[in-house]
PDB file of C-alpha atoms in Angstrom:
ATOM      1  CA  MET A   1       8.696  16.967  23.868  1.00  0.00           C
ATOM      2  CA  VAL A   2       7.570  13.382  24.489  1.00  0.00           C
ATOM      3  CA  LEU A   3       8.557  11.008  21.681  1.00  0.00           C
ATOM      4  CA  ARG A   4       5.253   9.151  21.626  1.00  0.00           C
ATOM      5  CA  LEU A   5       4.235   7.414  18.415  1.00  0.00           C
ATOM      6  CA  PRO A   6       0.667   7.211  17.083  1.00  0.00           C
ATOM      7  CA  SER A   7       0.948   3.405  17.348  1.00  0.00           C
ATOM      8  CA  GLU A   8       1.395   3.760  21.130  1.00  0.00           C
ATOM      9  CA  VAL A   9      -1.821   5.760  21.351  1.00  0.00           C
ATOM     10  CA  ILE A  10      -3.568   3.106  19.277  1.00  0.00           C
ATOM     11  CA  ALA A  11      -2.297   0.319  21.552  1.00  0.00           C
ATOM     12  CA  ASP A  12      -2.896   2.148  24.840  1.00  0.00           C
ATOM     13  CA  LYS A  13      -6.203   3.943  24.255  1.00  0.00           C
ATOM     14  CA  PHE A  14      -7.856   3.182  20.946  1.00  0.00           C
ATOM     15  CA  MET A  15      -7.806  -0.622  20.638  1.00  0.00           C
ATOM     16  CA  PRO A  16      -8.631  -1.424  24.302  1.00  0.00           C
ATOM     17  CA  THR A  17     -11.786   0.637  23.919  1.00  0.00           C
ATOM     18  CA  VAL A  18     -12.653  -0.931  20.560  1.00  0.00           C
ATOM     19  CA  ARG A  19     -12.144  -4.447  21.964  1.00  0.00           C
ATOM     20  CA  ALA A  20     -14.366  -3.614  24.922  1.00  0.00           C
ATOM     21  CA  MET A  21     -17.025  -2.298  22.540  1.00  0.00           C
ATOM     22  CA  LEU A  22     -16.789  -5.465  20.432  1.00  0.00           C
ATOM     23  CA  ALA A  23     -17.053  -7.665  23.526  1.00  0.00           C
ATOM     24  CA  GLU A  24     -20.181  -5.821  24.668  1.00  0.00           C
ATOM     25  CA  GLU A  25     -21.733  -5.919  21.195  1.00  0.00           C
ATOM     26  CA  LEU A  26     -21.072  -9.666  20.809  1.00  0.00           C
ATOM     27  CA  SER A  27     -22.443 -10.270  24.291  1.00  0.00           C
ATOM     28  CA  GLU A  28     -25.666  -8.595  23.188  1.00  0.00           C
ATOM     29  CA  HIS A  29     -25.738 -11.105  20.314  1.00  0.00           C
ATOM     30  CA  ASP A  30     -25.735 -13.894  22.944  1.00  0.00           C
ATOM     31  CA  TYR A  31     -22.101 -14.905  22.517  1.00  0.00           C
ATOM     32  CA  THR A  32     -20.592 -16.559  25.587  1.00  0.00           C
ATOM     33  CA  GLN A  33     -17.416 -15.138  27.099  1.00  0.00           C
ATOM     34  CA  LYS A  34     -15.500 -18.108  25.692  1.00  0.00           C
ATOM     35  CA  GLU A  35     -16.899 -17.488  22.197  1.00  0.00           C
ATOM     36  CA  ILE A  36     -16.091 -13.778  22.433  1.00  0.00           C
ATOM     37  CA  ALA A  37     -12.529 -14.588  23.504  1.00  0.00           C
ATOM     38  CA  GLU A  38     -12.116 -16.900  20.500  1.00  0.00           C
ATOM     39  CA  ARG A  39     -13.496 -14.312  18.086  1.00  0.00           C
ATOM     40  CA  LEU A  40     -11.341 -11.459  19.401  1.00  0.00           C
ATOM     41  CA  GLY A  41      -8.220 -13.530  20.038  1.00  0.00           C
ATOM     42  CA  ILE A  42      -7.985 -12.512  23.700  1.00  0.00           C
ATOM     43  CA  THR A  43      -8.286 -14.363  27.010  1.00  0.00           C
ATOM     44  CA  GLN A  44     -11.608 -15.088  28.649  1.00  0.00           C
ATOM     45  CA  ALA A  45     -10.386 -13.105  31.660  1.00  0.00           C
ATOM     46  CA  ALA A  46      -9.864 -10.084  29.397  1.00  0.00           C
ATOM     47  CA  VAL A  47     -13.391 -10.502  28.057  1.00  0.00           C
ATOM     48  CA  SER A  48     -14.715 -10.589  31.623  1.00  0.00           C
ATOM     49  CA  ASN A  49     -12.850  -7.367  32.406  1.00  0.00           C
ATOM     50  CA  HIS A  50     -14.297  -5.698  29.298  1.00  0.00           C
ATOM     51  CA  LEU A  51     -17.851  -6.753  30.115  1.00  0.00           C
ATOM     52  CA  ASN A  52     -17.601  -5.800  33.779  1.00  0.00           C
ATOM     53  CA  GLY A  53     -16.218  -2.332  33.146  1.00  0.00           C
ATOM     54  CA  ARG A  54     -12.773  -3.061  34.496  1.00  0.00           C
ATOM     55  CA  THR A  55     -11.106  -1.894  31.279  1.00  0.00           C
ATOM     56  CA  ALA A  56     -10.347   1.814  30.964  1.00  0.00           C
ATOM     57  CA  GLN A  57     -12.273   3.178  27.983  1.00  0.00           C
ATOM     58  CA  GLU A  58     -11.582   6.375  26.094  1.00  0.00           C
ATOM     59  CA  GLU A  59     -14.853   8.325  25.852  1.00  0.00           C
ATOM     60  CA  ARG A  60     -13.971   9.960  22.533  1.00  0.00           C
ATOM     61  CA  VAL A  61     -13.410   6.551  20.962  1.00  0.00           C
ATOM     62  CA  LEU A  62     -16.474   5.088  22.669  1.00  0.00           C
ATOM     63  CA  ASN A  63     -18.751   7.835  21.356  1.00  0.00           C
ATOM     64  CA  HIS A  64     -17.259   8.201  17.880  1.00  0.00           C
ATOM     65  CA  PRO A  65     -19.922   7.350  15.238  1.00  0.00           C
ATOM     66  CA  ASP A  66     -17.435   5.740  12.816  1.00  0.00           C
ATOM     67  CA  VAL A  67     -16.083   3.488  15.565  1.00  0.00           C
ATOM     68  CA  GLN A  68     -19.603   2.563  16.670  1.00  0.00           C
ATOM     69  CA  LYS A  69     -20.582   1.788  13.073  1.00  0.00           C
ATOM     70  CA  THR A  70     -17.555  -0.455  12.458  1.00  0.00           C
ATOM     71  CA  VAL A  71     -18.023  -2.320  15.744  1.00  0.00           C
ATOM     72  CA  LYS A  72     -21.700  -2.932  14.961  1.00  0.00           C
ATOM     73  CA  GLU A  73     -20.919  -4.128  11.414  1.00  0.00           C
ATOM     74  CA  ILE A  74     -18.243  -6.557  12.641  1.00  0.00           C
ATOM     75  CA  ALA A  75     -20.526  -7.982  15.332  1.00  0.00           C
ATOM     76  CA  GLU A  76     -23.418  -8.377  12.895  1.00  0.00           C
ATOM     77  CA  GLY A  77     -21.072  -9.934  10.354  1.00  0.00           C
ATOM     78  CA  PHE A  78     -19.915 -12.494  12.895  1.00  0.00           C
ATOM     79  CA  GLN A  79     -23.491 -13.207  13.898  1.00  0.00           C
ATOM     80  CA  ALA A  80     -24.616 -13.739  10.283  1.00  0.00           C
ATOM     81  CA  ASP A  81     -21.430 -15.699   9.505  1.00  0.00           C
ATOM     82  CA  ASP A  82     -20.726 -13.232   6.690  1.00  0.00           C
ATOM     83  CA  LEU A  83     -17.463 -12.102   8.246  1.00  0.00           C
ATOM     84  CA  ASN A  84     -14.404 -14.060   9.357  1.00  0.00           C
ATOM     85  CA  GLN A  85     -11.576 -12.838  11.564  1.00  0.00           C
ATOM     86  CA  ILE A  86      -9.457 -11.792   8.576  1.00  0.00           C
ATOM     87  CA  ASP A  87     -12.359  -9.689   7.281  1.00  0.00           C
ATOM     88  CA  ALA A  88     -12.801  -8.155  10.728  1.00  0.00           C
ATOM     89  CA  LEU A  89      -9.099  -7.353  10.904  1.00  0.00           C
ATOM     90  CA  ALA A  90      -9.310  -5.644   7.524  1.00  0.00           C
ATOM     91  CA  GLU A  91     -12.261  -3.537   8.718  1.00  0.00           C
ATOM     92  CA  LEU A  92     -10.324  -2.518  11.831  1.00  0.00           C
ATOM     93  CA  LEU A  93      -7.266  -1.603   9.762  1.00  0.00           C
ATOM     94  CA  VAL A  94      -9.396   0.681   7.604  1.00  0.00           C
ATOM     95  CA  LEU A  95     -10.890   2.229  10.752  1.00  0.00           C
ATOM     96  CA  VAL A  96      -7.440   2.836  12.260  1.00  0.00           C
ATOM     97  CA  HIS A  97      -6.223   4.276   8.958  1.00  0.00           C
ATOM     98  CA  ASP A  98      -9.182   6.662   8.852  1.00  0.00           C
ATOM     99  CA  GLN A  99      -8.826   7.770  12.465  1.00  0.00           C
ATOM    100  CA  ARG A 100      -5.100   8.443  12.104  1.00  0.00           C
ATOM    101  CA  ALA A 101      -5.964  10.751   9.217  1.00  0.00           C
ATOM    102  CA  GLY A 102      -7.294  13.699  11.172  1.00  0.00           C
ATOM    103  CA  GLY A 103      -9.652  11.557  13.257  1.00  0.00           C
ATOM    104  CA  VAL A 104      -9.859  10.612  16.908  1.00  0.00           C
ATOM    105  CA  ILE A 105      -6.455   8.857  16.916  1.00  0.00           C
ATOM    106  CA  CYS A 106      -4.922  12.037  15.553  1.00  0.00           C
ATOM    107  CA  ASP A 107      -6.619  14.002  18.355  1.00  0.00           C
ATOM    108  CA  LEU A 108      -5.366  11.595  21.005  1.00  0.00           C
ATOM    109  CA  HIS A 109      -1.842  11.718  19.583  1.00  0.00           C
ATOM    110  CA  GLN A 110      -1.759  15.510  19.577  1.00  0.00           C
ATOM    111  CA  GLU A 111      -3.029  15.466  23.152  1.00  0.00           C
ATOM    112  CA  ALA A 112      -0.202  13.095  24.094  1.00  0.00           C
ATOM    113  CA  VAL A 113       2.324  15.262  22.234  1.00  0.00           C
ATOM    114  CA  PRO A 114       1.068  18.851  22.780  1.00  0.00           C
ATOM    115  CA  GLU A 115       3.819  20.340  20.624  1.00  0.00           C
ATOM    116  CA  LEU A 116       2.096  18.888  17.549  1.00  0.00           C
ATOM    117  CA  GLN A 117      -0.900  21.142  18.142  1.00  0.00           C
ATOM    118  CA  ASP A 118       1.142  24.176  17.138  1.00  0.00           C
ATOM    119  CA  HIS A 119       1.947  22.717  13.729  1.00  0.00           C
ATOM    120  CA  ASP A 120       0.098  21.424  10.686  1.00  0.00           C
ATOM    121  CA  CYS A 121       0.986  17.885  11.708  1.00  0.00           C
ATOM    122  CA  ASP A 122       1.359  15.495   8.777  1.00  0.00           C
ATOM    123  CA  LEU A 123       3.353  12.781  10.510  1.00  0.00           C
ATOM    124  CA  CYS A 124       0.742  10.219   9.465  1.00  0.00           C
ATOM    125  CA  LEU A 125       0.728  11.685   5.937  1.00  0.00           C
ATOM    126  CA  HIS A 126      -2.855  12.878   6.315  1.00  0.00           C
ATOM    127  CA  GLY A 127      -2.794  14.891   9.534  1.00  0.00           C
ATOM    128  CA  ASN A 128      -3.267  18.200   7.727  1.00  0.00           C
ATOM    129  CA  THR A 129      -6.990  18.834   7.359  1.00  0.00           C
ATOM    130  CA  SER A 130      -6.783  20.981   4.214  1.00  0.00           C
ATOM    131  CA  SER A 131      -9.432  20.040   1.664  1.00  0.00           C
ATOM    132  CA  SER A 132      -6.923  18.907  -0.956  1.00  0.00           C
ATOM    133  CA  ILE A 133      -5.181  16.494   1.392  1.00  0.00           C
ATOM    134  CA  LEU A 134      -8.490  15.154   2.673  1.00  0.00           C
ATOM    135  CA  ALA A 135      -9.673  14.614  -0.911  1.00  0.00           C
ATOM    136  CA  ARG A 136      -6.504  12.685  -1.763  1.00  0.00           C
ATOM    137  CA  ARG A 137      -6.871  10.640   1.412  1.00  0.00           C
ATOM    138  CA  ASP A 138     -10.476   9.796   0.568  1.00  0.00           C
ATOM    139  CA  ALA A 139      -9.519   8.734  -2.963  1.00  0.00           C
ATOM    140  CA  LEU A 140      -6.764   6.445  -1.698  1.00  0.00           C
ATOM    141  CA  GLN A 141      -9.070   4.914   0.896  1.00  0.00           C
ATOM    142  CA  SER A 142     -11.772   4.405  -1.713  1.00  0.00           C
ATOM    143  CA  VAL A 143      -9.389   2.448  -3.929  1.00  0.00           C
ATOM    144  CA  GLU A 144      -8.022   0.486  -0.971  1.00  0.00           C
ATOM    145  CA  ARG A 145     -11.495  -0.630   0.098  1.00  0.00           C
ATOM    146  CA  SER A 146     -12.542  -1.375  -3.475  1.00  0.00           C
ATOM    147  CA  ALA A 147      -9.431  -3.451  -4.176  1.00  0.00           C
ATOM    148  CA  TYR A 148     -10.135  -5.451  -1.030  1.00  0.00           C
ATOM    149  CA  ARG A 149     -13.742  -5.923  -2.165  1.00  0.00           C
ATOM    150  CA  LEU A 150     -12.501  -7.320  -5.474  1.00  0.00           C
ATOM    151  CA  SER A 151      -9.833  -9.526  -3.925  1.00  0.00           C
ATOM    152  CA  SER A 152     -12.459 -11.017  -1.597  1.00  0.00           C
ATOM    153  CA  CYS A 153     -14.617 -12.077  -4.557  1.00  0.00           C
ATOM    154  CA  PRO A 154     -13.909 -15.834  -4.854  1.00  0.00           C
ATOM    155  CA  HIS A 155     -14.313 -16.049  -8.634  1.00  0.00           C
ATOM    156  CA  LEU A 156     -12.881 -12.734  -9.833  1.00  0.00           C
ATOM    157  CA  GLN A 157      -9.698 -14.410 -11.105  1.00  0.00           C
ATOM    158  CA  SER A 158     -11.720 -15.823 -14.021  1.00  0.00           C
ATOM    159  CA  PHE A 159     -12.356 -12.296 -15.282  1.00  0.00           C
ATOM    160  CA  ILE A 160      -8.895 -10.754 -14.859  1.00  0.00           C
ATOM    161  CA  PRO A 161      -7.228 -10.046 -18.214  1.00  0.00           C
ATOM    162  CA  ALA A 162      -3.648 -11.035 -18.981  1.00  0.00           C
ATOM    163  CA  VAL A 163      -2.558  -7.419 -18.524  1.00  0.00           C
ATOM    164  CA  GLY A 164      -4.135  -7.413 -15.058  1.00  0.00           C
ATOM    165  CA  THR A 165      -7.041  -5.516 -13.540  1.00  0.00           C
ATOM    166  CA  ASN A 166      -6.828  -2.083 -12.042  1.00  0.00           C
ATOM    167  CA  ILE A 167      -9.343   0.038 -10.194  1.00  0.00           C
ATOM    168  CA  GLY A 168      -9.140   3.765  -9.734  1.00  0.00           C
ATOM    169  CA  THR A 169     -10.761   6.860  -8.324  1.00  0.00           C
ATOM    170  CA  ALA A 170     -10.258  10.340  -9.751  1.00  0.00           C
ATOM    171  CA  LEU A 171     -10.094  13.515  -7.714  1.00  0.00           C
ATOM    172  CA  GLU A 172     -12.769  16.113  -8.350  1.00  0.00           C
ATOM    173  CA  GLY A 173     -11.664  18.193 -11.326  1.00  0.00           C
ATOM    174  CA  ALA A 174      -9.041  15.626 -12.352  1.00  0.00           C
ATOM    175  CA  THR A 175      -7.125  16.452 -15.518  1.00  0.00           C
ATOM    176  CA  ASP A 176      -4.205  14.024 -15.525  1.00  0.00           C
ATOM    177  CA  ILE A 177      -3.423  10.431 -14.547  1.00  0.00           C
ATOM    178  CA  THR A 178      -1.575  11.809 -11.519  1.00  0.00           C
ATOM    179  CA  ASP A 179      -5.026  12.883 -10.270  1.00  0.00           C
ATOM    180  CA  VAL A 180      -6.228   9.269 -10.295  1.00  0.00           C
ATOM    181  CA  ALA A 181      -5.493   6.867  -7.414  1.00  0.00           C
ATOM    182  CA  ALA A 182      -4.998   3.233  -8.457  1.00  0.00           C
ATOM    183  CA  ILE A 183      -3.067   0.052  -7.609  1.00  0.00           C
ATOM    184  CA  PRO A 184       0.638  -0.017  -8.603  1.00  0.00           C
ATOM    185  CA  GLY A 185       1.417  -3.129 -10.615  1.00  0.00           C
ATOM    186  CA  ARG A 186      -2.289  -3.913 -11.105  1.00  0.00           C
ATOM    187  CA  ILE A 187      -4.389  -6.651  -9.529  1.00  0.00           C
ATOM    188  CA  LYS A 188      -3.248 -10.031 -10.841  1.00  0.00           C
ATOM    189  CA  GLN A 189      -4.340 -13.648 -10.772  1.00  0.00           C
ATOM    190  CA  VAL A 190      -1.529 -15.751  -9.347  1.00  0.00           C
ATOM    191  CA  GLY A 191      -1.951 -19.456  -8.649  1.00  0.00           C
ATOM    192  CA  GLY A 192      -5.722 -19.210  -8.671  1.00  0.00           C
ATOM    193  CA  GLU A 193      -5.753 -16.329  -6.197  1.00  0.00           C
ATOM    194  CA  VAL A 194      -6.376 -12.622  -6.663  1.00  0.00           C
ATOM    195  CA  GLN A 195      -3.398 -10.605  -5.477  1.00  0.00           C
ATOM    196  CA  VAL A 196      -3.306  -6.868  -4.775  1.00  0.00           C
ATOM    197  CA  PRO A 197       0.445  -6.137  -4.960  1.00  0.00           C
ATOM    198  CA  ALA A 198       0.596  -2.764  -3.215  1.00  0.00           C
ATOM    199  CA  GLU A 199      -1.333   0.030  -1.552  1.00  0.00           C
ATOM    200  CA  PRO A 200      -2.935   2.568  -3.904  1.00  0.00           C
ATOM    201  CA  GLU A 201      -0.986   5.522  -5.215  1.00  0.00           C
ATOM    202  CA  PHE A 202      -1.708   8.470  -7.460  1.00  0.00           C
ATOM    203  CA  GLY A 203      -0.439   8.056 -11.016  1.00  0.00           C
ATOM    204  CA  ALA A 204      -0.193   4.270 -10.645  1.00  0.00           C
ATOM    205  CA  SER A 205      -2.405   3.543 -13.672  1.00  0.00           C
ATOM    206  CA  VAL A 206      -2.404   4.622 -17.293  1.00  0.00           C
ATOM    207  CA  ASN A 207      -5.138   2.747 -19.195  1.00  0.00           C
ATOM    208  CA  VAL A 208      -7.776   2.640 -16.459  1.00  0.00           C
ATOM    209  CA  ALA A 209      -6.922   6.188 -15.390  1.00  0.00           C
ATOM    210  CA  GLU A 210      -7.314   7.419 -18.981  1.00  0.00           C
ATOM    211  CA  ALA A 211     -10.692   5.679 -19.249  1.00  0.00           C
ATOM    212  CA  ILE A 212     -11.877   7.242 -15.968  1.00  0.00           C
ATOM    213  CA  LEU A 213     -10.676  10.672 -17.079  1.00  0.00           C
ATOM    214  CA  ALA A 214     -12.538  10.271 -20.387  1.00  0.00           C
ATOM    215  CA  ALA A 215     -15.732   9.316 -18.543  1.00  0.00           C
ATOM    216  CA  ASN A 216     -15.316  12.098 -15.988  1.00  0.00           C
ATOM    217  CA  SER A 217     -14.846  14.717 -18.701  1.00  0.00           C
ATOM    218  CA  VAL A 218     -18.326  13.888 -20.044  1.00  0.00           C
ATOM    219  CA  ASN A 219     -20.043  13.128 -16.721  1.00  0.00           C
ATOM    220  CA  SER A 220     -18.329  14.705 -13.723  1.00  0.00           C
ATOM    221  CA  ASP A 221     -20.223  12.363 -11.380  1.00  0.00           C
ATOM    222  CA  ILE A 222     -18.305   9.375 -12.783  1.00  0.00           C
ATOM    223  CA  ARG A 223     -14.999   9.173 -10.914  1.00  0.00           C
ATOM    224  CA  GLY A 224     -14.469   5.444 -10.441  1.00  0.00           C
ATOM    225  CA  GLY A 225     -13.778   2.583 -12.787  1.00  0.00           C
ATOM    226  CA  LEU A 226     -11.981  -0.682 -13.428  1.00  0.00           C
ATOM    227  CA  ASN A 227     -11.089  -3.071 -16.237  1.00  0.00           C
ATOM    228  CA  LEU A 228     -11.799  -6.775 -16.790  1.00  0.00           C
ATOM    229  CA  ARG A 229     -11.419  -9.100 -19.743  1.00  0.00           C
ATOM    230  CA  THR A 230     -14.340  -8.951 -22.163  1.00  0.00           C
ATOM    231  CA  ASP A 231     -16.764 -11.765 -21.409  1.00  0.00           C
ATOM    232  CA  GLU A 232     -19.873 -12.331 -23.522  1.00  0.00           C
ATOM    233  CA  GLN A 233     -21.907 -13.708 -20.629  1.00  0.00           C
ATOM    234  CA  LEU A 234     -20.972 -10.774 -18.442  1.00  0.00           C
ATOM    235  CA  VAL A 235     -22.212  -8.447 -21.193  1.00  0.00           C
ATOM    236  CA  GLU A 236     -25.455 -10.432 -21.441  1.00  0.00           C
ATOM    237  CA  VAL A 237     -26.003 -10.323 -17.676  1.00  0.00           C
ATOM    238  CA  ALA A 238     -25.472  -6.555 -17.616  1.00  0.00           C
ATOM    239  CA  GLN A 239     -27.912  -6.059 -20.491  1.00  0.00           C
ATOM    240  CA  GLY A 240     -30.437  -8.345 -18.798  1.00  0.00           C
ATOM    241  CA  ARG A 241     -30.277  -6.143 -15.719  1.00  0.00           C
ATOM    242  CA  GLY A 242     -31.050  -3.055 -17.815  1.00  0.00           C
ATOM    243  CA  ILE A 243     -27.530  -1.654 -17.369  1.00  0.00           C
ATOM    244  CA  THR A 244     -26.286   0.604 -20.149  1.00  0.00           C
ATOM    245  CA  VAL A 245     -23.746  -1.311 -22.240  1.00  0.00           C
ATOM    246  CA  HIS A 246     -21.770  -0.140 -25.274  1.00  0.00           C
ATOM    247  CA  GLU A 247     -19.309  -1.893 -27.583  1.00  0.00           C
ATOM    248  CA  PHE A 248     -16.534   0.178 -29.164  1.00  0.00           C
ATOM    249  CA  GLU A 249     -13.532  -0.412 -31.415  1.00  0.00           C
ATOM    250  CA  ALA A 250     -10.281  -1.389 -29.710  1.00  0.00           C
ATOM    251  CA  GLU A 251      -8.493   1.503 -31.448  1.00  0.00           C
ATOM    252  CA  LYS A 252     -10.600   3.858 -29.331  1.00  0.00           C
ATOM    253  CA  GLU A 253      -9.194   2.586 -26.027  1.00  0.00           C
ATOM    254  CA  ASN A 254      -7.551   5.870 -25.087  1.00  0.00           C
ATOM    255  CA  ARG A 255      -8.725   9.057 -23.454  1.00  0.00           C
ATOM    256  CA  SER A 256      -9.574  11.022 -26.586  1.00  0.00           C
ATOM    257  CA  GLY A 257     -11.199   8.050 -28.315  1.00  0.00           C
ATOM    258  CA  MET A 258     -13.376   7.104 -25.352  1.00  0.00           C
ATOM    259  CA  ARG A 259     -14.304  10.719 -24.654  1.00  0.00           C
ATOM    260  CA  GLU A 260     -15.454  11.037 -28.258  1.00  0.00           C
ATOM    261  CA  ILE A 261     -17.604   7.917 -27.874  1.00  0.00           C
ATOM    262  CA  PHE A 262     -19.201   9.159 -24.655  1.00  0.00           C
ATOM    263  CA  GLU A 263     -19.846  12.586 -26.146  1.00  0.00           C
ATOM    264  CA  GLN A 264     -21.584  11.000 -29.138  1.00  0.00           C
ATOM    265  CA  LEU A 265     -23.682   8.797 -26.873  1.00  0.00           C
ATOM    266  CA  GLY A 266     -24.493  11.699 -24.589  1.00  0.00           C
ATOM    267  CA  GLU A 267     -23.769   9.522 -21.561  1.00  0.00           C
ATOM    268  CA  VAL A 268     -21.193   7.247 -19.992  1.00  0.00           C
ATOM    269  CA  PRO A 269     -22.322   3.588 -20.143  1.00  0.00           C
ATOM    270  CA  LYS A 270     -21.845   1.656 -16.925  1.00  0.00           C
ATOM    271  CA  VAL A 271     -20.272  -1.114 -19.011  1.00  0.00           C
ATOM    272  CA  CYS A 272     -18.331  -0.631 -22.226  1.00  0.00           C
ATOM    273  CA  TYR A 273     -16.060  -3.073 -24.002  1.00  0.00           C
ATOM    274  CA  HIS A 274     -14.131  -3.965 -27.122  1.00  0.00           C
ATOM    275  CA  ARG A 275     -13.231  -7.310 -28.693  1.00  0.00           C
ATOM    276  CA  GLY A 276      -9.542  -6.570 -29.074  1.00  0.00           C
ATOM    277  CA  LYS A 277      -7.303  -6.611 -32.111  1.00  0.00           C
ATOM    278  CA  PHE A 278      -3.952  -8.089 -33.082  1.00  0.00           C
ATOM    279  CA  GLY A 279      -1.631  -7.660 -30.106  1.00  0.00           C
ATOM    280  CA  MET A 280      -4.392  -6.216 -27.918  1.00  0.00           C
ATOM    281  CA  GLU A 281      -6.658  -8.397 -25.788  1.00  0.00           C
ATOM    282  CA  PRO A 282     -10.391  -7.718 -25.400  1.00  0.00           C
ATOM    283  CA  ILE A 283     -11.078  -5.396 -22.468  1.00  0.00           C
ATOM    284  CA  LEU A 284     -14.250  -4.406 -20.638  1.00  0.00           C
ATOM    285  CA  PHE A 285     -14.604  -1.317 -18.450  1.00  0.00           C
ATOM    286  CA  ILE A 286     -17.056  -0.863 -15.584  1.00  0.00           C
ATOM    287  CA  PHE A 287     -17.671   2.684 -14.370  1.00  0.00           C
ATOM    288  CA  GLY A 288     -19.287   4.119 -11.269  1.00  0.00           C
ATOM    289  CA  GLU A 289     -19.600   7.345  -9.352  1.00  0.00           C
ATOM    290  CA  THR A 290     -17.066   5.821  -6.974  1.00  0.00           C
ATOM    291  CA  ALA A 291     -14.543   3.011  -7.180  1.00  0.00           C
ATOM    292  CA  MET A 292     -16.642   1.047  -4.688  1.00  0.00           C
ATOM    293  CA  GLU A 293     -19.730   1.402  -6.863  1.00  0.00           C
ATOM    294  CA  ALA A 294     -17.750  -0.024  -9.787  1.00  0.00           C
ATOM    295  CA  ALA A 295     -16.397  -2.826  -7.582  1.00  0.00           C
ATOM    296  CA  ASP A 296     -19.856  -3.693  -6.224  1.00  0.00           C
ATOM    297  CA  LEU A 297     -21.306  -3.849  -9.734  1.00  0.00           C
ATOM    298  CA  THR A 298     -18.398  -6.049 -10.812  1.00  0.00           C
ATOM    299  CA  VAL A 299     -19.000  -8.508  -7.964  1.00  0.00           C
ATOM    300  CA  THR A 300     -22.741  -8.579  -8.721  1.00  0.00           C
ATOM    301  CA  LEU A 301     -22.301  -9.218 -12.450  1.00  0.00           C
ATOM    302  CA  THR A 302     -19.491 -11.761 -12.197  1.00  0.00           C
ATOM    303  CA  THR A 303     -21.329 -13.650  -9.444  1.00  0.00           C
ATOM    304  CA  GLU A 304     -24.409 -13.973 -11.641  1.00  0.00           C
ATOM    305  CA  VAL A 305     -22.283 -15.196 -14.552  1.00  0.00           C
ATOM    306  CA  VAL A 306     -20.693 -17.883 -12.380  1.00  0.00           C
ATOM    307  CA  HIS A 307     -24.078 -18.977 -11.041  1.00  0.00           C
ATOM    308  CA  ARG A 308     -25.461 -19.191 -14.567  1.00  0.00           C
ATOM    309  CA  VAL A 309     -22.599 -21.442 -15.631  1.00  0.00           C
ATOM    310  CA  SER A 310     -22.904 -23.688 -12.580  1.00  0.00           C
ATOM    311  CA  ASP A 311     -26.690 -23.961 -12.980  1.00  0.00           C
ATOM    312  CA  SER A 312     -26.622 -24.706 -16.711  1.00  0.00           C
ATOM    313  CA  PRO A 313     -27.142 -28.357 -17.720  1.00  0.00           C
ATOM    314  CA  SER A 314     -23.949 -30.182 -18.636  1.00  0.00           C
TER     315      SER A 314
END
């Protein structure tokens, strides 16, 4: 048996092809070879090799729709100046993570180490393609992407409560907090920056997980959610956009209390909040069918609040 790591396959076959694809895509956007080299952090000679077909390319990577989609999004992001190199690196890390989890990297690794084909390989934690493992993988990836979305929001720190923000995604049919993926230690504001302390794990949240479970028990489509500090302007912006908003008593911030509220309403509001009580700060929850939907709504609402404040006369 050849002791060949997945990282070797990534370095030898996956990334050379992805870099060549990026070089070609940027060239189509009228980037010069020098500009492409600067964007990709490689030499101009390497760019020339990529563009002239002198780089060996793995067909399965080249033709994979997820790889093609990521390459196109990165190139378009560079072109529109919506994406920097750190953002591009993050997108590539997510792509690599996905493709190690039963994707094309997994296929290439099993080809390089044929003995793995006779086993339910889980060396990358997600190699087994059973539905339960894939569902857990998807939930973790959803939270990872959503946390990155939040951390990239330049003004989110103004809305993070003292207890911290968390974001979670529940598995289908979730019954317990161990069925909810979230960020261990919560997302915090440190020195004016938003910090995500660790990669998502199941059972890493209590309060946000309980809120998601309460929402999911009333509307099974709602599996994502997060918490912020209660902000009156954020509530006003949500209401102005026609988003369902509900205020509840702080004592009800638990699974049974919130489930009771949602059952009485006959729906799960996208935004619900309380004004706190002694020893308990005001908290606002934003729900979505996915964690990313909740994160996107959060960025939209908080951005509008910040713009309102900056545009208001002093």
